[in-house]
Amino acid sequence: MSGFSIWHLAPIMPILLGIIGVAANRGDKRLTRWFFFLRVIAVFIIGVAMAALIDEENDTALGVTMAYIAAAWILIPYWAVERLRDMGITKKYWAVLTAVPVIGVFYTLYLLCAGDDGKDRVAS
């Protein structure tokens, strides 16, 4: 029972993937509420469709699903950085909160509902 296992890292894996997503966003683009909503909904719909198609006996489908979940944990914080810029928040690492289990759901809902900073912009 003593010893370290890879499963000890499982709770922090979403946060590490979120940090990768935030660090990868080096641009200065902004993302409006509507386009952020569409992207998050697209990730959700694709995830639900994949969950419905998973065959419990097929390890390949499970592997593809795990890769999709990891990609979602990178993409949503990546897009959250652009949404934070639209809101006028310059500290991009607030976007890591979208990858934290449980807290991420509520923070993503906040990003979906919060207004922008009122500056003119081009929709992404």
Short mmCIF file of C-alpha atoms in Angstrom, two decimals:
data_model
loop_
_atom_site.label_atom_id
_atom_site.label_comp_id
_atom_site.label_asym_id
_atom_site.label_seq_id
_atom_site.Cartn_x
_atom_site.Cartn_y
_atom_site.Cartn_z
CA MET A 1 0.00 0.00 0.00
CA SER A 2 2.95 2.32 0.38
CA GLY A 3 4.60 3.83 -2.63
CA PHE A 4 3.84 6.28 -5.36
CA SER A 5 1.57 5.47 -8.28
CA ILE A 6 0.74 7.38 -11.45
CA TRP A 7 -2.83 7.55 -10.15
CA HIS A 8 -1.67 9.94 -7.43
CA LEU A 9 -1.22 12.51 -10.20
CA ALA A 10 -4.74 12.08 -11.62
CA PRO A 11 -6.34 14.90 -9.60
CA ILE A 12 -3.80 17.47 -10.80
CA MET A 13 -3.70 16.35 -14.45
CA PRO A 14 -6.55 18.68 -15.56
CA ILE A 15 -4.79 21.63 -13.95
CA LEU A 16 -1.50 20.77 -15.66
CA LEU A 17 -3.28 20.50 -19.01
CA GLY A 18 -5.00 23.83 -18.32
CA ILE A 19 -1.62 25.45 -17.68
CA ILE A 20 -0.42 24.10 -21.03
CA GLY A 21 -3.48 25.59 -22.75
CA VAL A 22 -2.98 28.98 -21.12
CA ALA A 23 0.75 29.05 -21.85
CA ALA A 24 0.12 28.14 -25.50
CA ASN A 25 -2.04 31.23 -26.05
CA ARG A 26 0.49 33.92 -26.87
CA GLY A 27 -1.65 36.00 -29.20
CA ASP A 28 -3.64 39.12 -28.49
CA LYS A 29 -6.98 38.00 -29.94
CA ARG A 30 -10.22 38.61 -28.12
CA LEU A 31 -13.24 36.34 -27.98
CA THR A 32 -16.79 37.57 -27.47
CA ARG A 33 -19.29 35.84 -25.22
CA TRP A 34 -21.21 34.42 -28.15
CA PHE A 35 -18.21 32.81 -29.87
CA PHE A 36 -16.89 31.48 -26.55
CA PHE A 37 -20.34 29.97 -25.91
CA LEU A 38 -20.40 28.33 -29.35
CA ARG A 39 -16.97 26.79 -28.85
CA VAL A 40 -17.76 25.45 -25.38
CA ILE A 41 -21.08 24.02 -26.59
CA ALA A 42 -19.34 22.37 -29.57
CA VAL A 43 -16.84 20.70 -27.20
CA PHE A 44 -19.73 19.56 -24.99
CA ILE A 45 -21.83 18.17 -27.87
CA ILE A 46 -18.89 16.29 -29.36
CA GLY A 47 -18.08 14.87 -25.92
CA VAL A 48 -21.64 13.70 -25.37
CA ALA A 49 -21.69 12.09 -28.82
CA MET A 50 -18.42 10.31 -28.09
CA ALA A 51 -19.73 9.11 -24.72
CA ALA A 52 -22.79 7.65 -26.41
CA LEU A 53 -20.65 5.77 -28.92
CA ILE A 54 -18.14 4.28 -26.48
CA ASP A 55 -17.99 0.53 -26.52
CA GLU A 56 -16.97 -0.61 -23.06
CA GLU A 57 -15.12 -3.59 -24.47
CA ASN A 58 -13.04 -1.57 -26.92
CA ASP A 59 -9.85 -0.08 -25.47
CA THR A 60 -9.21 1.97 -28.60
CA ALA A 61 -12.44 3.92 -28.15
CA LEU A 62 -11.52 4.58 -24.53
CA GLY A 63 -8.09 5.83 -25.59
CA VAL A 64 -9.60 8.18 -28.17
CA THR A 65 -12.03 9.47 -25.57
CA MET A 66 -9.24 10.12 -23.08
CA ALA A 67 -7.31 12.02 -25.76
CA TYR A 68 -10.43 14.07 -26.48
CA ILE A 69 -10.89 14.91 -22.80
CA ALA A 70 -7.25 15.98 -22.57
CA ALA A 71 -7.68 18.16 -25.66
CA ALA A 72 -10.77 19.76 -24.12
CA TRP A 73 -8.81 20.53 -20.95
CA ILE A 74 -6.27 22.33 -23.11
CA LEU A 75 -8.68 24.09 -25.51
CA ILE A 76 -11.13 25.59 -23.02
CA PRO A 77 -8.43 27.41 -21.00
CA TYR A 78 -6.84 28.47 -24.31
CA TRP A 79 -10.12 30.09 -25.36
CA ALA A 80 -10.72 31.43 -21.84
CA VAL A 81 -7.57 33.56 -22.18
CA GLU A 82 -9.10 35.26 -25.22
CA ARG A 83 -12.39 35.68 -23.35
CA LEU A 84 -10.56 37.26 -20.40
CA ARG A 85 -8.90 39.73 -22.78
CA ASP A 86 -12.35 40.65 -24.08
CA MET A 87 -13.44 41.30 -20.50
CA GLY A 88 -10.43 43.58 -19.95
CA ILE A 89 -8.52 41.22 -17.64
CA THR A 90 -4.82 41.17 -18.47
CA LYS A 91 -3.73 38.31 -16.21
CA LYS A 92 -4.19 35.32 -18.48
CA TYR A 93 -3.48 32.70 -15.84
CA TRP A 94 -6.95 33.25 -14.37
CA ALA A 95 -8.02 31.01 -17.25
CA VAL A 96 -6.43 28.00 -15.52
CA LEU A 97 -9.46 28.00 -13.21
CA THR A 98 -11.53 26.62 -16.09
CA ALA A 99 -9.53 23.37 -15.87
CA VAL A 100 -9.88 22.89 -12.11
CA PRO A 101 -12.40 20.13 -11.40
CA VAL A 102 -15.77 21.40 -10.07
CA ILE A 103 -14.58 25.03 -9.83
CA GLY A 104 -14.00 25.04 -13.60
CA VAL A 105 -17.67 24.53 -14.37
CA PHE A 106 -18.70 27.57 -12.37
CA TYR A 107 -15.83 29.71 -13.65
CA THR A 108 -16.65 28.81 -17.25
CA LEU A 109 -20.28 29.78 -16.61
CA TYR A 110 -19.01 33.09 -15.22
CA LEU A 111 -16.99 33.67 -18.39
CA LEU A 112 -20.09 32.89 -20.45
CA CYS A 113 -22.17 35.45 -18.56
CA ALA A 114 -19.72 38.28 -17.84
CA GLY A 115 -19.78 41.35 -20.07
CA ASP A 116 -16.92 42.79 -22.09
CA ASP A 117 -14.81 45.87 -21.46
CA GLY A 118 -16.71 47.92 -24.05
CA LYS A 119 -13.82 48.50 -26.45
CA ASP A 120 -14.33 48.07 -30.19
CA ARG A 121 -13.06 44.79 -31.50
CA VAL A 122 -13.23 42.41 -34.41
CA ALA A 123 -15.17 39.20 -33.71
CA SER A 124 -13.04 36.07 -33.72
#
